[in-house]
Amino acid sequence: MTQNLKQQSLTSLDELETIVDADAHAQASWDDIRSHLDDGHERFERFFEQSPAPGSEMNLYHSPTPTYLYEDMKERDDGSTGLYEDAGLEDTAAVTERIGVNKAVVNPTLILNLNFVRERDYAVAIMQGYNDWLVSELDDYDNMMGNLIVAPQDPHRSAEEIDRLADEDDIAGVQLLGTALVPPAGHVSYDPIYEAAEANGLPISMHTSGAGMKPFPEQSYWAETYAEDHVTQHPFAHIANATSILLNGVPERFPDLTFVFQEAGIGYVPYLISRLDTAYHEFPSEVPALSAPPSEYVSDTCYWCTQPLGHTAETPRHLAWLVELVGPENLLFAADAPHPDFDTPEELFDRVRAYFSADEVAAMMGENAVEVYDIE
């Protein structure tokens, strides 16, 4: 790939009108969720009051390394203070402003393990409590919007939740958590969620978690450390869900619905698309729902968040190759603020600006997200 010769490249972030973090985070405490439960969830309010660790007891999952050992992530190597799981909306807003992001789309942190909840009513209670907390809190922050969460344990009540909150000014999309999603995202059981999202003009965001989440692959049950888990869990969960979505014809059933895949970077995407097209051509009788190869649906259906970029500062051309393969029109800059491993806008901008036109860079940095999430 040669450097951009089509038109003059951008030279500074100041030349961009909009920078959007398509994957920010904010922590709602269990007290926050409990305080927003409606009258139909008294039993779970008592659980929150009595449990010494509701976050663990809600699903009884175990990370390979105890989570409390990662408290040291709050202190960075340079002595500055980072933010991790306990960051609230105020912290996220402050980091977003500090790194020069105009808008951020907020996802949950505490309840990334919602899909492990076995009791339907409990999952619905968490969904409702979190969403009402989010809507009430976002009123105070002009630079943030949020994805409301749904409970895949009950697709019909999740669809009702989308209809209930879709018109809220601060709601940008729907968060269908991708880790431990069983069955995977292309299954017809989720059609009520997709129908409601499409009808309300909301994209489906899919976030994964990198610790202790064990639905795929089975080998990850033997991971001994968080580091082992973190390498595989984000991309492998997305590969499973994107494959399910595309090969089971979700884009045919819901042609106006889009999906955003968060926090796995983009290195896996060209490989995934190639494998999908190969499967389509080799096993056509097994994918009757599609009238064209999966790659032809991806450009209209799938968007991929850039974070984490990884250690690509010394080889920006390699990152540019990846961007070219995936397509700048389908990339969304994501910082993952305020987690201590977040990417600043400079980390993407400085590495790709010489290889792409000003319009393509502007699209990646914010304009694509403005369109996908209907950001004003």
CSV table of C-alpha atoms in Angstrom, one decimal:
chain,number,residue,atom,x,y,z
A,1,MET,CA,0.0,0.0,0.0
A,2,THR,CA,1.4,3.4,-0.9
A,3,GLN,CA,0.9,6.6,1.0
A,4,ASN,CA,-2.1,8.7,0.2
A,5,LEU,CA,-1.7,10.5,-3.1
A,6,LYS,CA,-5.4,11.0,-3.9
A,7,GLN,CA,-5.8,14.3,-2.0
A,8,GLN,CA,-4.1,16.1,0.7
A,9,SER,CA,-3.9,14.3,4.0
A,10,LEU,CA,-5.0,15.7,7.3
A,11,THR,CA,-2.2,16.9,9.5
A,12,SER,CA,-3.8,17.6,12.9
A,13,LEU,CA,-6.8,16.5,14.9
A,14,ASP,CA,-7.8,20.1,15.1
A,15,GLU,CA,-8.9,19.8,11.4
A,16,LEU,CA,-11.6,17.3,12.4
A,17,GLU,CA,-15.1,18.6,13.2
A,18,THR,CA,-16.1,15.5,15.2
A,19,ILE,CA,-14.3,12.8,17.2
A,20,VAL,CA,-16.5,10.1,18.7
A,21,ASP,CA,-15.6,7.4,21.1
A,22,ALA,CA,-17.8,4.5,20.0
A,23,ASP,CA,-17.0,2.4,23.1
A,24,ALA,CA,-16.8,4.3,26.4
A,25,HIS,CA,-17.7,2.9,29.8
A,26,ALA,CA,-19.4,3.9,33.0
A,27,GLN,CA,-19.9,2.0,36.2
A,28,ALA,CA,-23.4,1.8,37.7
A,29,SER,CA,-23.1,0.4,41.2
A,30,TRP,CA,-25.5,-2.2,42.6
A,31,ASP,CA,-27.0,0.6,44.7
A,32,ASP,CA,-27.6,2.6,41.6
A,33,ILE,CA,-29.4,-0.2,39.9
A,34,ARG,CA,-31.4,-1.1,43.0
A,35,SER,CA,-32.5,2.5,43.5
A,36,HIS,CA,-34.1,2.4,40.0
A,37,LEU,CA,-35.9,-0.9,40.2
A,38,ASP,CA,-39.6,-0.6,39.7
A,39,ASP,CA,-42.3,-2.1,42.1
A,40,GLY,CA,-42.3,-5.5,40.4
A,41,HIS,CA,-38.7,-6.3,41.5
A,42,GLU,CA,-38.8,-6.2,45.3
A,43,ARG,CA,-37.4,-9.7,45.6
A,44,PHE,CA,-34.2,-8.6,43.8
A,45,GLU,CA,-33.9,-5.4,45.8
A,46,ARG,CA,-33.7,-7.5,48.9
A,47,PHE,CA,-31.0,-9.6,47.3
A,48,PHE,CA,-28.9,-6.5,46.6
A,49,GLU,CA,-29.4,-5.4,50.2
A,50,GLN,CA,-28.4,-8.7,51.7
A,51,SER,CA,-25.7,-10.1,49.4
A,52,PRO,CA,-22.1,-9.3,50.4
A,53,ALA,CA,-21.1,-9.5,46.7
A,54,PRO,CA,-24.0,-9.2,44.4
A,55,GLY,CA,-21.8,-8.9,41.3
A,56,SER,CA,-20.3,-12.4,41.9
A,57,GLU,CA,-23.4,-14.0,43.3
A,58,MET,CA,-25.6,-12.9,40.4
A,59,ASN,CA,-23.8,-15.5,38.1
A,60,LEU,CA,-21.3,-17.4,40.2
A,61,TYR,CA,-18.6,-17.1,37.5
A,62,HIS,CA,-14.9,-17.1,38.4
A,63,SER,CA,-12.1,-15.3,36.6
A,64,PRO,CA,-8.9,-17.3,36.2
A,65,THR,CA,-7.2,-14.6,38.3
A,66,PRO,CA,-9.0,-13.0,41.2
A,67,THR,CA,-10.4,-9.6,40.0
A,68,TYR,CA,-9.1,-7.8,43.1
A,69,LEU,CA,-5.5,-8.4,41.9
A,70,TYR,CA,-6.2,-6.0,39.1
A,71,GLU,CA,-6.6,-3.1,41.4
A,72,ASP,CA,-3.0,-2.2,40.5
A,73,MET,CA,-4.3,-1.2,37.1
A,74,LYS,CA,-5.3,2.0,38.8
A,75,GLU,CA,-1.7,3.0,39.1
A,76,ARG,CA,0.1,3.5,35.8
A,77,ASP,CA,3.8,3.0,35.2
A,78,ASP,CA,4.4,6.7,35.0
A,79,GLY,CA,2.9,7.3,38.4
A,80,SER,CA,-0.3,8.9,37.1
A,81,THR,CA,-3.7,7.6,38.3
A,82,GLY,CA,-5.7,5.5,35.9
A,83,LEU,CA,-9.3,4.5,36.1
A,84,TYR,CA,-10.7,1.1,36.0
A,85,GLU,CA,-13.9,-0.8,36.9
A,86,ASP,CA,-15.2,1.7,39.5
A,87,ALA,CA,-15.2,4.7,37.0
A,88,GLY,CA,-18.6,6.4,37.0
A,89,LEU,CA,-20.1,8.7,34.4
A,90,GLU,CA,-18.4,11.7,35.9
A,91,ASP,CA,-15.0,10.0,35.4
A,92,THR,CA,-15.8,8.9,31.9
A,93,ALA,CA,-17.0,12.4,30.9
A,94,ALA,CA,-13.8,13.9,32.3
A,95,VAL,CA,-11.5,11.5,30.5
A,96,THR,CA,-13.5,12.0,27.3
A,97,GLU,CA,-13.1,15.7,27.4
A,98,ARG,CA,-9.4,15.5,28.4
A,99,ILE,CA,-8.5,13.4,25.3
A,100,GLY,CA,-10.4,15.6,22.9
A,101,VAL,CA,-13.4,13.5,22.2
A,102,ASN,CA,-16.6,15.4,21.3
A,103,LYS,CA,-19.1,12.6,21.9
A,104,ALA,CA,-18.9,9.2,23.6
A,105,VAL,CA,-21.3,6.2,23.4
A,106,VAL,CA,-21.5,4.7,26.9
A,107,ASN,CA,-21.7,0.9,27.6
A,108,PRO,CA,-22.0,-0.8,31.0
A,109,THR,CA,-19.0,-2.2,32.9
A,110,LEU,CA,-20.3,-3.8,36.0
A,111,ILE,CA,-22.9,-6.0,34.2
A,112,LEU,CA,-20.9,-7.2,31.2
A,113,ASN,CA,-21.6,-10.7,32.7
A,114,LEU,CA,-25.4,-10.3,32.5
A,115,ASN,CA,-25.7,-13.2,30.1
A,116,PHE,CA,-24.7,-15.6,32.8
A,117,VAL,CA,-27.8,-14.9,34.9
A,118,ARG,CA,-30.0,-18.0,34.9
A,119,GLU,CA,-33.2,-16.5,36.2
A,120,ARG,CA,-35.1,-14.6,33.6
A,121,ASP,CA,-36.9,-12.2,36.0
A,122,TYR,CA,-33.6,-11.3,37.7
A,123,ALA,CA,-32.0,-10.5,34.3
A,124,VAL,CA,-35.0,-8.4,33.4
A,125,ALA,CA,-34.7,-6.5,36.7
A,126,ILE,CA,-31.1,-5.7,36.1
A,127,MET,CA,-31.9,-4.6,32.6
A,128,GLN,CA,-34.6,-2.2,33.8
A,129,GLY,CA,-32.7,-0.9,36.7
A,130,TYR,CA,-29.6,-0.2,34.7
A,131,ASN,CA,-31.4,1.4,31.8
A,132,ASP,CA,-33.4,3.8,34.1
A,133,TRP,CA,-30.2,4.7,35.9
A,134,LEU,CA,-28.5,5.4,32.6
A,135,VAL,CA,-31.3,7.6,31.3
A,136,SER,CA,-31.5,9.6,34.5
A,137,GLU,CA,-27.7,10.2,34.7
A,138,LEU,CA,-27.0,11.0,31.1
A,139,ASP,CA,-29.2,14.1,31.3
A,140,ASP,CA,-26.2,15.8,33.1
A,141,TYR,CA,-23.7,15.1,30.4
A,142,ASP,CA,-23.8,16.8,27.0
A,143,ASN,CA,-20.9,14.9,25.6
A,144,MET,CA,-22.3,11.3,26.2
A,145,MET,CA,-25.0,9.1,24.9
A,146,GLY,CA,-25.7,5.5,25.9
A,147,ASN,CA,-26.6,2.1,24.7
A,148,LEU,CA,-29.5,0.6,26.6
A,149,ILE,CA,-29.0,-3.0,27.6
A,150,VAL,CA,-31.3,-5.9,26.8
A,151,ALA,CA,-31.7,-9.3,28.6
A,152,PRO,CA,-31.4,-12.1,26.0
A,153,GLN,CA,-32.9,-14.4,28.5
A,154,ASP,CA,-36.2,-12.8,27.7
A,155,PRO,CA,-36.3,-11.4,24.1
A,156,HIS,CA,-39.9,-10.3,24.3
A,157,ARG,CA,-39.6,-8.2,27.4
A,158,SER,CA,-36.3,-6.9,26.0
A,159,ALA,CA,-38.2,-5.7,22.9
A,160,GLU,CA,-40.7,-4.0,25.1
A,161,GLU,CA,-37.8,-2.3,26.9
A,162,ILE,CA,-36.4,-1.0,23.6
A,163,ASP,CA,-39.9,0.4,22.7
A,164,ARG,CA,-40.1,2.0,26.2
A,165,LEU,CA,-36.8,3.9,26.0
A,166,ALA,CA,-35.9,4.3,22.3
A,167,ASP,CA,-37.3,7.8,22.1
A,168,GLU,CA,-35.1,9.1,25.0
A,169,ASP,CA,-32.7,11.8,23.6
A,170,ASP,CA,-29.6,10.2,25.2
A,171,ILE,CA,-30.2,6.7,23.9
A,172,ALA,CA,-28.0,5.9,20.9
A,173,GLY,CA,-28.4,2.1,20.5
A,174,VAL,CA,-29.1,-1.3,22.0
A,175,GLN,CA,-26.4,-3.3,23.8
A,176,LEU,CA,-26.7,-7.0,23.3
A,177,LEU,CA,-23.8,-8.3,25.3
A,178,GLY,CA,-21.8,-10.7,23.2
A,179,THR,CA,-20.0,-12.8,25.8
A,180,ALA,CA,-21.8,-15.9,27.0
A,181,LEU,CA,-24.6,-15.3,24.5
A,182,VAL,CA,-26.2,-18.7,24.2
A,183,PRO,CA,-27.5,-19.4,21.6
A,184,PRO,CA,-25.3,-17.1,19.5
A,185,ALA,CA,-26.6,-13.8,18.0
A,186,GLY,CA,-28.0,-15.2,14.7
A,187,HIS,CA,-30.6,-17.4,16.4
A,188,VAL,CA,-34.2,-16.6,15.6
A,189,SER,CA,-35.0,-16.3,19.3
A,190,TYR,CA,-33.5,-12.8,19.2
A,191,ASP,CA,-35.7,-11.7,16.4
A,192,PRO,CA,-38.0,-9.7,18.7
A,193,ILE,CA,-35.0,-7.7,19.9
A,194,TYR,CA,-33.9,-7.1,16.3
A,195,GLU,CA,-37.4,-6.2,15.1
A,196,ALA,CA,-37.8,-3.6,17.9
A,197,ALA,CA,-34.3,-2.2,17.3
A,198,GLU,CA,-34.8,-1.9,13.6
A,199,ALA,CA,-38.3,-0.3,14.0
A,200,ASN,CA,-36.9,2.3,16.3
A,201,GLY,CA,-33.8,3.0,14.2
A,202,LEU,CA,-31.3,1.8,16.8
A,203,PRO,CA,-28.1,-0.2,16.0
A,204,ILE,CA,-27.2,-3.3,17.9
A,205,SER,CA,-23.9,-2.9,19.8
A,206,MET,CA,-22.1,-6.0,20.8
A,207,HIS,CA,-19.6,-5.8,23.6
A,208,THR,CA,-17.5,-8.7,24.9
A,209,SER,CA,-15.6,-9.3,28.1
A,210,GLY,CA,-12.1,-10.5,28.5
A,211,ALA,CA,-12.1,-12.3,31.8
A,212,GLY,CA,-13.8,-15.4,33.1
A,213,MET,CA,-16.4,-15.6,30.4
A,214,LYS,CA,-16.5,-19.2,29.2
A,215,PRO,CA,-18.9,-20.0,26.5
A,216,PHE,CA,-16.4,-20.1,23.6
A,217,PRO,CA,-13.9,-21.6,23.0
A,218,GLU,CA,-14.0,-24.5,25.4
A,219,GLN,CA,-10.3,-24.5,25.6
A,220,SER,CA,-10.6,-21.2,27.5
A,221,TYR,CA,-11.8,-23.2,30.5
A,222,TRP,CA,-8.2,-24.1,31.0
A,223,ALA,CA,-6.9,-20.5,31.0
A,224,GLU,CA,-4.8,-20.0,34.1
A,225,THR,CA,-4.6,-16.2,34.0
A,226,TYR,CA,-6.5,-13.1,33.0
A,227,ALA,CA,-3.8,-12.6,30.3
A,228,GLU,CA,-4.7,-15.9,28.6
A,229,ASP,CA,-8.4,-15.1,28.7
A,230,HIS,CA,-7.9,-11.6,27.4
A,231,VAL,CA,-6.1,-12.7,24.3
A,232,THR,CA,-8.9,-14.9,23.1
A,233,GLN,CA,-12.2,-13.9,24.6
A,234,HIS,CA,-13.0,-10.6,22.9
A,235,PRO,CA,-12.2,-11.6,19.2
A,236,PHE,CA,-13.4,-15.2,19.5
A,237,ALA,CA,-16.8,-14.2,20.9
A,238,HIS,CA,-17.2,-11.7,18.1
A,239,ILE,CA,-16.2,-14.3,15.5
A,240,ALA,CA,-18.8,-16.7,16.8
A,241,ASN,CA,-21.6,-14.1,16.9
A,242,ALA,CA,-20.8,-12.4,13.6
A,243,THR,CA,-20.7,-15.8,11.9
A,244,SER,CA,-24.0,-16.7,13.4
A,245,ILE,CA,-25.6,-13.3,12.4
A,246,LEU,CA,-24.3,-13.5,8.8
A,247,LEU,CA,-24.7,-17.1,7.9
A,248,ASN,CA,-28.2,-17.3,9.5
A,249,GLY,CA,-29.4,-14.5,7.4
A,250,VAL,CA,-30.1,-11.8,10.0
A,251,PRO,CA,-29.3,-9.1,7.4
A,252,GLU,CA,-31.9,-10.6,5.1
A,253,ARG,CA,-34.6,-10.6,7.8
A,254,PHE,CA,-33.7,-7.2,9.1
A,255,PRO,CA,-32.1,-5.3,6.2
A,256,ASP,CA,-32.1,-1.9,8.0
A,257,LEU,CA,-30.4,-3.2,11.1
A,258,THR,CA,-26.7,-2.6,11.8
A,259,PHE,CA,-24.3,-4.2,14.3
A,260,VAL,CA,-21.3,-2.6,16.0
A,261,PHE,CA,-18.6,-5.0,17.3
A,262,GLN,CA,-16.7,-3.4,20.2
A,263,GLU,CA,-13.4,-3.9,22.1
A,264,ALA,CA,-11.7,-6.6,20.0
A,265,GLY,CA,-9.7,-4.4,17.6
A,266,ILE,CA,-9.8,-5.1,13.9
A,267,GLY,CA,-7.1,-7.7,13.2
A,268,TYR,CA,-9.5,-10.6,13.1
A,269,VAL,CA,-12.0,-9.0,10.7
A,270,PRO,CA,-10.3,-9.7,7.3
A,271,TYR,CA,-9.7,-13.3,8.3
A,272,LEU,CA,-13.3,-13.7,9.5
A,273,ILE,CA,-14.8,-12.3,6.3
A,274,SER,CA,-12.6,-14.5,4.1
A,275,ARG,CA,-13.6,-17.6,6.1
A,276,LEU,CA,-17.3,-16.6,5.8
A,277,ASP,CA,-17.2,-16.3,2.1
A,278,THR,CA,-15.3,-19.6,1.8
A,279,ALA,CA,-18.0,-21.3,3.8
A,280,TYR,CA,-20.7,-19.7,1.7
A,281,HIS,CA,-19.2,-21.0,-1.5
A,282,GLU,CA,-18.2,-24.5,-0.2
A,283,PHE,CA,-21.5,-25.2,1.6
A,284,PRO,CA,-24.2,-23.3,-0.2
A,285,SER,CA,-27.0,-25.7,0.8
A,286,GLU,CA,-26.2,-24.9,4.5
A,287,VAL,CA,-26.7,-21.1,4.1
A,288,PRO,CA,-30.0,-20.8,2.2
A,289,ALA,CA,-30.9,-17.6,4.0
A,290,LEU,CA,-28.3,-15.7,2.0
A,291,SER,CA,-28.7,-14.5,-1.6
A,292,ALA,CA,-25.1,-13.3,-1.8
A,293,PRO,CA,-21.7,-14.0,-0.1
A,294,PRO,CA,-21.5,-12.7,3.5
A,295,SER,CA,-18.9,-10.0,2.5
A,296,GLU,CA,-21.6,-8.3,0.4
A,297,TYR,CA,-23.7,-7.8,3.5
A,298,VAL,CA,-20.9,-6.7,5.8
A,299,SER,CA,-20.6,-3.2,4.3
A,300,ASP,CA,-24.2,-2.4,5.1
A,301,THR,CA,-24.5,-4.4,8.3
A,302,CYS,CA,-21.3,-4.5,10.3
A,303,TYR,CA,-19.2,-1.8,11.9
A,304,TRP,CA,-16.0,-2.6,13.8
A,305,CYS,CA,-14.5,-0.5,16.6
A,306,THR,CA,-10.8,0.1,16.5
A,307,GLN,CA,-9.8,-0.3,20.1
A,308,PRO,CA,-7.4,-1.9,21.0
A,309,LEU,CA,-5.0,-0.8,18.3
A,310,GLY,CA,-2.2,-2.7,19.9
A,311,HIS,CA,1.5,-1.9,19.5
A,312,THR,CA,1.4,-0.6,16.0
A,313,ALA,CA,3.3,2.8,16.4
A,314,GLU,CA,6.4,1.4,14.8
A,315,THR,CA,4.5,-0.2,11.9
A,316,PRO,CA,1.7,2.2,10.9
A,317,ARG,CA,1.7,0.9,7.4
A,318,HIS,CA,0.6,-2.5,8.7
A,319,LEU,CA,-2.3,-0.9,10.5
A,320,ALA,CA,-3.2,1.0,7.3
A,321,TRP,CA,-3.3,-2.3,5.4
A,322,LEU,CA,-5.7,-3.6,7.9
A,323,VAL,CA,-7.9,-0.5,7.6
A,324,GLU,CA,-7.9,-0.9,3.9
A,325,LEU,CA,-8.9,-4.5,4.1
A,326,VAL,CA,-11.7,-3.8,6.5
A,327,GLY,CA,-12.8,-0.6,4.9
A,328,PRO,CA,-12.5,2.8,6.5
A,329,GLU,CA,-16.2,3.3,5.8
A,330,ASN,CA,-17.0,0.5,8.3
A,331,LEU,CA,-14.6,1.5,11.1
A,332,LEU,CA,-15.5,3.5,14.3
A,333,PHE,CA,-12.8,5.0,16.4
A,334,ALA,CA,-13.1,3.8,20.0
A,335,ALA,CA,-11.1,4.8,23.0
A,336,ASP,CA,-12.5,2.5,25.6
A,337,ALA,CA,-12.3,5.4,28.0
A,338,PRO,CA,-11.8,5.6,30.9
A,339,HIS,CA,-10.1,2.2,31.3
A,340,PRO,CA,-6.4,2.4,31.7
A,341,ASP,CA,-5.7,0.7,28.4
A,342,PHE,CA,-7.7,3.2,26.3
A,343,ASP,CA,-6.6,4.5,23.0
A,344,THR,CA,-6.3,8.3,22.5
A,345,PRO,CA,-7.5,9.7,19.2
A,346,GLU,CA,-3.9,10.4,18.3
A,347,GLU,CA,-3.1,6.7,18.3
A,348,LEU,CA,-5.3,6.0,15.4
A,349,PHE,CA,-5.1,9.4,13.6
A,350,ASP,CA,-1.3,9.6,13.6
A,351,ARG,CA,-0.9,6.1,12.3
A,352,VAL,CA,-3.3,6.2,9.4
A,353,ARG,CA,-3.6,9.9,8.3
A,354,ALA,CA,-0.8,9.6,5.7
A,355,TYR,CA,-2.4,6.6,4.0
A,356,PHE,CA,-6.0,7.8,3.6
A,357,SER,CA,-7.9,10.8,2.3
A,358,ALA,CA,-9.1,13.5,4.6
A,359,ASP,CA,-12.7,12.3,4.1
A,360,GLU,CA,-11.8,8.7,5.0
A,361,VAL,CA,-9.9,9.7,8.1
A,362,ALA,CA,-12.8,12.0,9.2
A,363,ALA,CA,-15.2,9.1,8.7
A,364,MET,CA,-13.1,6.7,10.9
A,365,MET,CA,-12.6,9.3,13.6
A,366,GLY,CA,-16.2,10.3,14.0
A,367,GLU,CA,-18.4,10.7,11.0
A,368,ASN,CA,-19.2,7.0,10.7
A,369,ALA,CA,-20.3,6.9,14.3
A,370,VAL,CA,-22.5,10.0,13.9
A,371,GLU,CA,-24.3,8.2,11.1
A,372,VAL,CA,-24.6,4.8,12.8
A,373,TYR,CA,-25.7,6.2,16.2
A,374,ASP,CA,-27.6,9.2,14.8
A,375,ILE,CA,-25.6,11.7,16.9
A,376,GLU,CA,-26.6,15.3,16.6
